[in-house]
C-alpha atoms as one frame of an Amber mdcrd trajectory, in Angstrom:
protein
  37.582 136.105 -18.927  36.755 136.388 -15.245  36.123 139.622 -13.182  36.827
 140.587  -9.577  36.063 143.412  -7.232  38.745 144.160  -4.503  36.127 145.533
  -2.104  32.864 147.613  -2.112  31.532 150.691  -0.137  29.739 149.584   3.012
  28.105 152.782   3.972  24.891 152.326   1.727  23.714 154.394  -1.244  22.076
 156.952   1.348  24.183 156.443   4.357  22.148 153.758   5.797  25.067 152.313
   7.953  25.839 155.843   9.264  22.303 156.291  10.614  22.085 152.801  11.947
  25.287 153.081  13.923  24.347 156.532  15.394  21.016 155.249  16.308  22.653
 152.476  18.149  25.149 154.630  19.847  22.422 157.027  21.055  20.468 154.114
  22.567  17.613 154.583  20.181  17.850 151.210  18.574  19.124 147.728  19.572
  22.138 145.621  18.503  19.705 143.431  16.654  18.383 146.514  14.766  21.935
 147.382  13.631  22.763 143.919  12.626  19.582 143.829  10.434  20.512 147.028
   8.482  23.952 145.638   8.067  22.688 142.313   6.740  20.391 144.134   4.185
  23.312 146.333   3.048  25.631 143.098   2.489  22.926 141.254   0.672  22.197
 144.142  -1.614  25.999 144.338  -2.369  26.425 140.794  -3.049  23.365 140.406
  -5.234  24.279 143.580  -7.259  27.780 142.250  -8.155  26.430 138.795  -8.888
  23.696 140.295 -11.094  26.362 142.371 -12.992  28.198 139.172 -13.797  31.235
 139.485 -11.363  32.849 136.120 -10.808  35.020 136.875  -7.845  32.947 138.619
  -5.294  34.543 139.661  -1.993  32.991 138.900   1.471  34.160 140.145   5.041
  34.867 143.644   3.549  31.835 144.992   5.465  32.767 146.569   8.718  31.058
 148.454  11.510  34.133 150.831  12.014  37.226 149.661   9.862  38.698 146.343
   8.665  41.930 146.707  10.715  39.875 146.810  13.891  38.006 143.919  12.646
  41.323 141.988  12.266  42.227 143.039  15.789  38.945 141.538  17.143  39.517
 138.264  15.038  42.870 138.070  16.822  41.520 138.861  20.222  44.148 141.596
  20.454  42.084 143.667  22.902  44.174 146.126  25.010  43.758 145.300  28.747
  42.199 148.663  29.613  38.836 147.573  27.964  38.262 144.866  30.467  37.596
 142.095  28.015  37.504 138.685  29.618  37.511 136.449  26.580  34.912 134.870
  24.238  33.309 136.374  21.250  33.990 140.080  21.041  30.777 142.057  21.217
  29.728 145.452  20.413  30.591 147.018  23.760  34.214 146.107  23.552  34.481
 146.679  19.755  33.088 150.238  19.983  35.032 151.003  23.124  38.205 150.278
  21.262  37.040 152.499  18.377  35.392 155.445  20.407  36.561 154.987  23.939
  34.021 155.146  26.797  33.324 157.033  30.005  36.277 155.600  31.730  38.918
 154.785  29.049  40.069 156.501  25.925  39.813 155.013  22.491  42.799 153.413
  20.633  44.802 155.559  18.184  43.258 156.314  14.791  45.301 157.150  11.657
  45.033 157.364   7.903  44.892 154.336   5.824  47.952 154.709   3.671  47.507
 157.844   1.484  43.689 157.949   1.683  41.149 159.867   3.556  39.876 156.631
   5.181  41.066 155.860   8.765  41.883 152.723  10.735  42.259 151.910  14.487
  45.917 151.177  15.115  46.473 147.776  16.939  48.508 147.967  20.191  50.783
 144.982  20.605  53.456 143.679  22.747  55.100 140.428  23.875  52.364 139.578
  26.408  49.327 139.750  23.997  47.483 136.569  24.249  46.063 136.076  20.700
  42.798 134.116  20.764  40.218 133.574  17.770  37.605 135.945  19.135  35.507
 136.965  16.277  34.164 134.587  13.615  32.991 137.370  11.396  34.743 136.312
   8.240  33.252 132.717   8.122  29.821 133.999   9.267  29.803 136.357   6.364
  30.917 133.931   3.935  27.982 131.609   5.038  25.589 134.499   4.943  26.431
 135.164   1.292  26.366 131.549   0.401  22.894 131.198   1.897  21.917 133.884
  -0.611  23.237 131.877  -3.534  26.492 133.876  -3.807  29.852 132.159  -3.535
  32.363 134.752  -2.405  36.164 135.208  -1.831  36.587 135.831   1.928  38.959
 138.864   2.467  41.440 138.998   5.325  44.056 141.738   6.050  47.239 139.871
   5.534  49.105 138.738   8.720  52.332 140.681   7.855  50.569 143.910   6.854
  48.539 143.627  10.043  51.713 143.590  12.164  53.427 146.245  10.194  50.408
 148.562  10.699  50.393 147.983  14.241  52.388 149.827  17.087  54.009 148.778
  20.355  51.392 149.196  23.116  51.960 151.696  25.939  54.727 150.475  28.277
  56.325 148.319  25.664  59.747 149.369  24.312  59.563 151.205  21.071  62.339
 148.901  19.817  60.170 145.882  20.219  59.784 143.892  17.034  56.312 143.607
  15.981  57.200 141.034  13.450  58.376 138.689  16.437  54.546 138.138  16.980
  54.204 136.573  13.502  54.059 132.848  14.815  51.341 133.652  17.299  49.332
 135.621  14.836  49.590 132.898  12.223  48.266 130.267  14.544  44.942 132.334
  14.621  45.018 132.817  10.914  45.204 128.917  10.652  42.112 128.688  12.711
  40.172 131.168  10.436  41.348 129.519   7.256  40.397 125.990   8.539  36.894
 127.412   9.401  36.536 129.006   5.907  37.635 125.644   4.378  34.946 123.785
   6.387  32.343 126.255   5.279  33.134 125.557   1.698  35.284 128.549   0.520
  37.582 127.758  -2.488  39.268 131.042  -2.807  40.718 133.379  -0.122  41.959
 136.911  -0.470  44.777 138.236   1.733  45.278 142.143   1.545  48.869 142.901
   1.874  49.124 146.541   0.884  52.264 147.108   2.800  54.122 145.401   0.106
  53.948 148.666  -2.022  55.925 150.608   0.764  59.796 150.705   0.939  60.589
 147.607   3.011  63.688 146.487   4.531  64.997 142.865   3.630  63.812 141.554
   7.029  60.203 142.791   6.405  60.129 141.231   3.070  61.438 137.998   4.540
  58.493 138.033   6.997  56.108 137.526   3.923  58.158 134.589   2.866  58.117
 133.128   6.371  54.284 133.728   6.896  53.128 132.246   3.739  55.420 129.292
   3.968  54.003 128.661   7.434  50.468 128.865   6.235  50.934 126.819   3.059
  49.901 123.597   4.437  46.631 125.044   5.974  45.935 126.858   2.638  46.314
 123.580   0.708  43.094 123.168  -1.464  42.476 126.912  -1.609  43.131 129.342
  -4.519  45.101 132.107  -2.607  45.033 135.648  -3.928  47.486 138.266  -2.446
  46.208 141.716  -3.206  48.224 144.857  -3.282  47.198 148.447  -4.101  47.770
 152.145  -3.926  51.193 152.392  -5.669  53.772 150.565  -7.756  55.179 147.475
  -5.975  58.986 147.724  -5.782  61.120 145.310  -7.758  62.334 143.428  -4.643
  58.870 143.110  -3.139  57.512 141.863  -6.698  60.203 139.254  -6.547  59.124
 138.215  -2.890  55.503 138.078  -3.687  55.772 136.222  -6.784  57.767 133.610
  -5.131  55.411 133.032  -2.008  54.573 129.524  -1.233  51.015 128.260  -1.828
  49.801 131.444  -3.514  47.756 131.076  -6.809  47.048 134.606  -7.727  48.433
 138.205  -7.429  46.437 141.550  -7.435  48.009 144.798  -8.612  47.025 148.382
  -8.811  47.711 149.213 -12.424  46.223 152.671 -12.113  48.522 154.237  -9.501
  51.051 151.426 -10.131  51.835 151.740 -13.913  55.483 150.797 -13.437  54.276
 147.429 -12.032  53.434 146.647 -15.722  57.059 146.530 -16.556  57.853 144.172
 -13.697  54.984 141.801 -15.078  56.433 142.146 -18.570  59.800 141.280 -17.368
  58.660 137.962 -15.866  55.535 136.526 -14.383  55.304 133.077 -12.703  53.891
 130.414 -15.053  50.551 128.953 -14.294  49.509 131.708 -11.847  46.620 134.145
 -11.972  47.015 137.914 -12.570  44.257 140.054 -11.114  44.773 143.261 -13.104
  43.463 146.340 -11.363  42.824 148.480 -14.253  39.572 150.177 -13.104  40.252
 153.031 -10.654  39.020 152.326  -7.165  40.014 155.780  -5.885  38.466 158.220
  -8.232  35.215 158.718  -9.978  36.162 159.234 -13.613  34.788 156.846 -16.296
  37.456 154.325 -17.274  39.162 154.728 -20.552  37.914 151.346 -21.866  39.903
 151.473 -25.070  43.174 152.012 -23.206  42.323 149.363 -20.670  41.624 146.814
 -23.255  45.020 147.522 -24.806  46.706 147.065 -21.408  44.671 143.829 -20.859
  45.439 142.346 -24.209  49.220 142.978 -23.584  48.885 141.174 -20.242  46.938
 138.346 -21.836  49.856 137.605 -24.024  52.040 137.253 -21.043  49.910 135.193
 -18.495  47.410 133.471 -20.902  43.737 134.090 -21.390  42.565 131.721 -18.642
  44.881 133.222 -16.113  44.017 136.926 -16.559  41.257 138.471 -14.315  39.849
 142.047 -14.791  39.817 143.831 -11.482  39.515 147.162  -9.670  42.848 148.822
  -8.668  41.757 148.755  -5.024  38.534 148.389  -2.908  35.804 150.685  -4.136
  35.408 151.816  -0.621  37.106 155.123  -1.558  34.464 156.022  -4.184  30.864
 157.114  -4.048  28.258 154.339  -4.213  26.040 154.891  -7.271  25.591 157.558
  -9.961  21.946 156.653 -10.316  21.350 158.506  -7.141  22.529 161.741  -8.607
  19.597 163.693  -9.817  21.166 167.122  -9.829  24.518 166.724 -11.721  24.019
 167.885 -15.335  24.151 165.376 -18.025  27.543 166.363 -19.474  29.520 166.013
 -16.266  27.492 162.860 -15.368  28.528 161.246 -18.509  32.206 161.663 -17.545
  31.768 159.734 -14.195  31.596 156.307 -12.780  30.881 155.702  -9.137  31.172
 152.073  -7.507  28.091 150.608  -9.114  29.221 151.873 -12.540  32.784 150.643
 -11.957  31.426 147.119 -11.336  29.749 147.332 -14.756  32.953 148.587 -16.326
  35.003 145.702 -14.900  32.510 143.270 -16.359  32.326 144.965 -19.683  36.123
 144.606 -19.996  36.013 140.975 -18.993  33.210 140.359 -21.615  35.116 142.249
 -24.262  38.237 140.198 -23.932  36.122 137.150 -24.113  34.948 138.232 -27.470
  31.483 139.642 -26.330  32.208 143.349 -26.484  29.192 145.597 -26.011  29.739
 148.050 -28.835  27.285 150.468 -27.695  28.637 150.725 -24.261  32.212 151.175
 -25.576  31.033 153.808 -28.065  29.257 155.787 -25.201  32.392 155.648 -23.211
  34.578 156.935 -26.081  32.148 159.691 -26.732  32.073 160.837 -23.034  35.977
 160.922 -23.004  35.999 163.159 -26.140  33.323 165.378 -24.639  35.251 165.810
 -21.279  38.529 166.600 -23.287  36.995 169.248 -25.532  34.411 170.894 -23.191
  35.115 174.688 -22.672  33.941 174.523 -19.160  37.197 172.651 -18.282  39.729
 175.221 -19.285  40.205 178.794 -18.091  43.229 180.418 -19.815  43.469 183.220
 -17.205  43.616 180.768 -14.282  46.256 178.684 -16.145  48.568 181.822 -16.871
  48.206 182.933 -13.185  49.196 179.363 -11.942  52.203 179.214 -14.436  53.459
 182.577 -13.118  53.817 181.065  -9.549  56.850 179.215 -10.483  59.374 182.015
 -10.334  59.164 182.466  -6.631  58.945 180.348  -3.374  56.429 182.914  -1.866
  57.697 183.479   1.730  56.686 186.264   4.141  59.326 188.978   4.310  59.648
 188.813   8.168  60.741 185.763  10.163  58.270 184.021  12.437  59.822 185.218
  15.555  59.442 188.998  14.644  55.958 188.209  13.481  54.939 186.602  16.705
  56.276 189.698  18.642  54.107 192.078  16.431  51.130 189.945  16.820  51.336
 189.505  20.562  51.425 193.411  20.968  48.260 193.585  18.934  46.433 190.502
  20.379  47.751 190.772  23.997  47.098 187.057  24.713  48.044 185.195  27.964
  50.650 182.535  28.283  49.163 179.191  27.075  46.280 180.920  24.918  43.237
 178.747  24.476  41.346 178.167  21.251  39.400 175.644  19.440  39.903 174.316
  15.932  36.886 175.766  14.227  33.602 173.811  14.186  31.077 173.450  17.154
  28.400 170.827  17.426  26.163 170.525  14.442  22.592 170.221  16.079  19.629
 168.775  14.415  18.023 171.990  14.273  21.115 173.585  12.593  21.219 170.857
   9.914  17.422 171.365   9.343  17.870 175.064   8.729  20.495 174.400   6.157
  18.639 171.755   4.543  15.446 173.870   4.221  17.574 176.985   2.893  18.909
 174.656   0.061  15.476 173.406  -0.776  14.181 176.960  -0.850  11.802 176.270
   1.995  12.940 179.194   3.894  14.022 182.665   2.707  17.530 184.068   2.768
  16.745 186.427   5.474  15.339 183.607   7.684  18.428 181.661   6.919  20.901
 184.508   7.804  18.945 185.234  10.922  19.077 181.560  12.048  22.742 181.271
  11.345  23.491 184.513  13.103  21.741 183.368  16.182  23.727 180.174  16.084
  26.992 182.187  15.889  25.845 184.447  18.800  25.325 181.403  20.921  28.704
 179.883  20.109  30.414 183.241  20.910  28.692 183.721  24.094  29.430 180.114
  25.199  33.191 180.649  24.476  33.290 184.008  26.283  31.523 182.247  29.179
  34.237 179.614  29.028  36.959 182.212  28.970  38.570 180.966  25.776  41.050
 183.399  24.418  40.874 183.238  20.704  37.300 182.416  19.456  35.705 180.755
  16.370  32.333 181.280  14.839  31.552 177.581  15.032  30.900 177.162  11.295
  27.174 176.812  11.391  26.789 177.636   7.782  28.966 174.747   6.784  28.188
 171.065   6.398  31.644 170.064   5.435  34.867 171.952   5.442  35.792 171.098
   1.877  32.297 171.038   0.353  31.556 174.565   1.595  34.489 176.081  -0.341
  34.063 173.923  -3.316  30.431 175.134  -3.715  31.718 178.643  -4.200  34.711
 178.009  -6.440  34.515 177.536 -10.141  35.574 174.220 -11.579  33.973 172.217
  -8.966  30.751 169.971  -9.257  28.728 168.438  -6.286  26.666 165.444  -5.682
  23.478 164.754  -3.616  24.391 161.324  -2.408  28.145 160.925  -3.353  28.970
 159.813   0.264  32.177 158.139   1.106  32.984 156.615   4.447  35.976 158.155
   6.442  35.588 155.887   9.481  32.715 154.379  11.488  29.705 156.650  10.886
  31.814 159.534   9.704  30.971 160.115   6.035  32.119 162.906   3.693  30.969
 163.966   0.293  33.965 164.963  -1.686  33.505 167.688  -4.408  34.547 166.894
  -8.062  37.154 169.008  -9.409  36.444 168.920 -13.192  38.099 172.043 -14.481
  40.364 175.104 -13.759  39.694 176.517 -10.304  39.087 180.294  -9.485  37.203
 182.350  -6.790  34.281 184.360  -8.247  33.647 186.286  -5.079  34.382 186.317
  -1.302  33.341 183.080   0.474  33.662 183.665   4.262  34.132 187.444   4.869
  30.439 187.967   5.625  30.111 185.424   8.309  33.585 186.093   9.867  32.903
 189.816  10.039  29.537 189.223  11.606  31.032 186.960  14.198  33.771 189.533
  15.069  31.360 192.112  15.617  29.804 190.185  18.405  32.993 190.096  20.510
  36.177 192.065  21.498  38.215 188.960  21.555  40.034 187.838  18.399  37.844
 185.906  15.973  39.559 183.370  13.732  38.605 183.558  10.074  38.309 179.927
   9.031  39.577 178.582   5.794  40.368 175.130   4.294  43.871 174.964   2.761
  44.671 174.124  -0.960  46.255 170.848  -0.246  43.377 169.662   1.971  40.761
 170.749  -0.720  42.745 168.905  -3.221  43.333 165.637  -1.123  39.659 165.448
   0.024  38.191 165.933  -3.566  37.803 163.795  -6.542  40.531 165.390  -8.582
  40.705 165.760 -12.308  43.048 163.267 -13.846  43.926 165.146 -17.030  46.649
 167.381 -15.400  49.292 167.045 -12.630  47.655 167.282  -9.046  50.260 170.139
  -8.290  48.694 172.352 -11.095  45.365 172.051  -9.660  46.659 172.611  -6.047
  48.279 175.919  -7.251  44.963 177.021  -8.875  43.280 176.439  -5.588  46.086
 178.243  -3.521  45.592 181.446  -5.582  41.740 181.334  -4.827  42.391 181.018
  -1.089  44.964 183.758  -1.214  42.336 186.098  -2.609  40.084 185.121   0.460
  42.813 185.492   3.032  43.541 188.986   1.782  39.807 189.943   1.822  39.596
 188.674   5.522  42.431 190.813   6.416  40.900 193.910   4.928  37.731 193.128
   6.693  39.591 193.450  10.094  40.178 189.703  10.833  43.557 189.582  12.643
  43.727 185.765  13.176  43.215 183.561   9.994  43.213 179.742  10.169  44.093
 177.918   6.909  43.533 174.177   7.701  45.818 171.636   6.127  44.516 168.655
   7.747  45.240 166.450   4.806  48.629 167.525   3.977  50.492 164.542   5.448
  47.699 162.244   3.994  48.814 163.074   0.547  52.313 162.096   0.973  53.177
 159.472  -1.619  53.849 155.869  -0.429  57.315 155.747  -1.854  60.277 157.756
  -0.279  61.570 158.647  -3.684  58.455 160.703  -4.386  58.238 162.548  -1.069
  60.350 165.621  -1.965  58.513 166.521  -5.023  55.040 166.369  -3.291  56.262
 168.297  -0.131  57.779 170.957  -2.341  54.624 171.854  -4.301  52.201 171.198
  -1.330  54.166 173.401   1.176  54.617 175.929  -1.551  50.876 176.070  -2.089
  50.245 176.718   1.600  52.707 179.574   1.603  51.087 181.087  -1.514  47.869
 181.594   0.404  49.278 183.862   3.023  52.447 185.444   1.608  50.729 188.898
   1.186  49.414 189.503   4.728  50.786 191.961   7.410  53.203 190.902  10.100
  50.260 191.636  12.668  47.924 189.098  10.965  48.405 185.785  12.657  48.205
 182.758  10.292  47.205 179.446  11.840  46.977 176.078  10.256  45.761 172.736
  11.642  46.653 169.036  10.878  45.151 165.837  12.346  45.326 162.025  12.358
  48.474 161.214  10.493  52.029 160.434  11.527  53.766 163.890  11.322  57.132
 163.141  12.858  58.593 162.234   9.360  57.620 165.532   7.767  58.197 167.948
  10.756  60.871 169.997   8.682  58.277 170.440   6.060  55.703 171.592   8.575
  58.302 174.042   9.819  58.796 175.181   6.139  55.222 176.003   5.916  56.050
 179.103   7.809  52.665 179.376   9.777  52.634 181.564  12.858  50.670 178.826
  14.758  50.068 175.209  14.120  47.371 173.150  15.994  47.906 169.419  15.577
  46.559 166.116  16.756  48.305 164.699  19.647  46.152 163.216  22.352  44.780
 160.177  20.614  48.220 159.078  19.353  49.810 158.613  22.866  51.454 162.259
  22.322  53.981 160.601  20.000  54.215 163.984  18.213  56.194 165.367  21.257
  58.892 162.717  20.733  60.288 164.561  17.611  60.802 167.672  19.897  62.471
 165.391  22.596  64.861 164.296  19.997  66.059 167.977  19.324  63.894 169.533
  16.512  63.678 173.176  17.289  60.250 174.760  16.669  60.054 178.526  16.981
  56.338 179.221  15.798  53.301 178.798  17.943  52.158 175.253  18.417  49.102
 173.681  19.956  49.380 169.808  20.302  45.835 168.683  21.072  45.008 167.998
  24.724  41.463 166.385  24.077  40.408 163.692  21.752  37.269 164.994  20.034
  36.633 161.728  18.164  35.592 160.132  21.610  32.552 160.914  23.723  34.846
 160.739  26.786  35.289 163.864  28.682  38.809 164.268  30.018  39.389 165.637
  33.611  41.181 169.032  34.347  44.033 166.948  35.925  44.442 164.772  32.762
  44.655 167.888  30.516  47.114 169.567  32.945  49.208 166.587  32.853  49.439
 166.658  29.031  50.283 170.271  28.984  53.031 169.659  31.385  54.390 167.005
  29.093  54.371 169.498  26.347  56.176 172.128  28.349  59.005 169.633  28.988
  59.883 169.814  25.307  58.351 173.190  24.168  58.824 176.841  25.282  56.032
 178.242  27.214  55.567 181.367  25.181  54.782 179.407  21.952  52.520 176.830
  23.362  48.735 176.901  22.722  46.067 174.839  24.448  43.238 173.322  22.167
  41.437 170.123  21.295  42.665 167.751  18.634  40.191 168.816  16.028  36.792
 170.440  15.302  33.856 169.637  17.534  31.099 169.187  14.990  30.742 165.468
  15.542  30.235 165.966  19.289  27.269 166.995  21.463  27.040 170.187  23.502
  26.600 167.872  26.683  30.148 166.634  25.928  31.658 169.747  24.553  30.800
 172.139  27.429  32.343 170.216  30.245  35.343 169.166  28.055  36.250 172.698
  27.099  35.555 173.800  30.806  38.280 171.453  31.800  40.662 172.582  29.088
  40.397 176.272  30.043  40.677 175.205  33.818  43.700 173.141  33.082  45.380
 176.089  31.191  44.654 178.498  34.060  46.067 175.919  36.513  49.384 175.644
  34.610  49.576 179.460  34.232  49.271 179.842  37.930  52.035 177.333  38.474
  54.211 179.019  35.825  53.758 182.407  37.537  55.106 181.043  40.740
């Protein structure tokens, strides 16, 4: 029985890629240094999988930023503004597309399906001149081969690439991206020919868009694409990989009828209904890559249940045609449990990170071949029993409180218009009030202070003094810039979810459980293993201290329940909605304590609400019902004069705008500048929004500093569709990843632009 891994984390066990990228961007190391670190990481990954007995090992899954941007470089689809003149695309052009540069902005970035991973959205139009401009796929295949590892090169499938793209600026929105398929396929043919020449015998096309609700003409594009590629693919074993959800019946029929395809990969963890389709009919003589090991969570596999599933599939497809696989790339999990020295043994026994999942895949394959590791399976069974029966998982009081929520929809008693009037009387803000989203730059010194405090190298008094001094600097800077509603900069927080999880019961934390979000941005998701509650206040001390330093309104900064849920590794033994309600009650307690402490503006970030939207439309209503309800629970008890803000970023919000309105926040700040202001189109189309709203005017994920004129132009575009009395002026997101040398001039221009437009409006 063979085994396969869809993809593997590229960041490194201790974020080696992150540090190499940042050193290169800062000019402290060369391109050759970056390439050396990357080659070492790839070699380590390939050798580890080969050593674990994996037969089908992927290559070309490593990326300096993201795999869709890699496909864009392969196709030479570089927007003209980057000044690329042909030839092999180098780091300058590649990172300019990803991050922008001094003169031009970055390309749009959005979420990869319903994950916390991001990708750079291709910008395409009828005039794009596709050329084979990055030979990365064949180079990495050869690199692995030289190490004695024969891999399956992985490419983003041509149809998914186009479906994930958008019309470039100036191109009609009605332009059919699929009309570019013949041009794109001509480049894919060149790549495939190169891989064939290099000796590859298998090739994997990732076509995850097949799990979406696709119209017939989009499904037809898959048939057309692989029919056109079939002669070029002759001699290859071709695997089409899908993941993240059930594949719809029509898409399954299309997929299993594709010309020249040898194997099909399915997510059987999030796509359990796909099993029924397979049982209803699977093409004879084809391979089934069965994704039974979860690539998106960190819980140990139920090996006995997986064996049962695999044995049933074996009876359908045949022993020699079944391959044990992960449900999707392991990119979405932490790297290796071996690096976790502080997790207690009980919780550790319940977990499997990427390295352990590789072992699970191979153990299942060996067991099906008659070589079952009895000790490994027994330890797994014991861990599952331990988790199910552990008293630390269950809190009856929390479960009772969450169950009691179901009798109400938890809405504030007064409508938003009346609340905004009451808040304005208290806050006395100008037209187009300015604010930021929460965090300020996290300096090396600040990180050192937090690190030393955690390691008990400095006293609590020294820590409090250092953080207080940082808050004072941030407050003084904002007052100097003349920002209207201030933030304390979050110097005490390394991560917006980790910070809260550390203070809530039911959470566990890792030392090196890093997961890549995009490029060098890594997060360390908490692990929700049990019922959640708040033992004591979490932010009141720092928010009160910050408010005492200024007469201007100071926002209390919280992370919302849906975002905490979606940015954590969540327990899989109860519905996600139940866990979300528990978190909502904990945040509600914190909101009410902040209000009692005199904080009149409280921001409850729901950056990840859209991200968690299920991929299938039939499941949208249920998710939006409990997620929006969870947000309302957090602030249902506050006074009309307490202003509740929320924040969302880097997703397509237009399709859930009515649910955003239903959240009933007083003010929402929302990403806008990097996505070509497409958020504004929903208001142009007639959606009425009566609460305060701050579409971002400044892309904080790029080092580029926008001018006053550019920001003023953005504000004017907003005023064309939004009333001046509800519009706020703010960046897209928090500023923690930027430097003060970038933040100060950018915020200076933000405030100057707001004042310029105020002056024009007063005339």
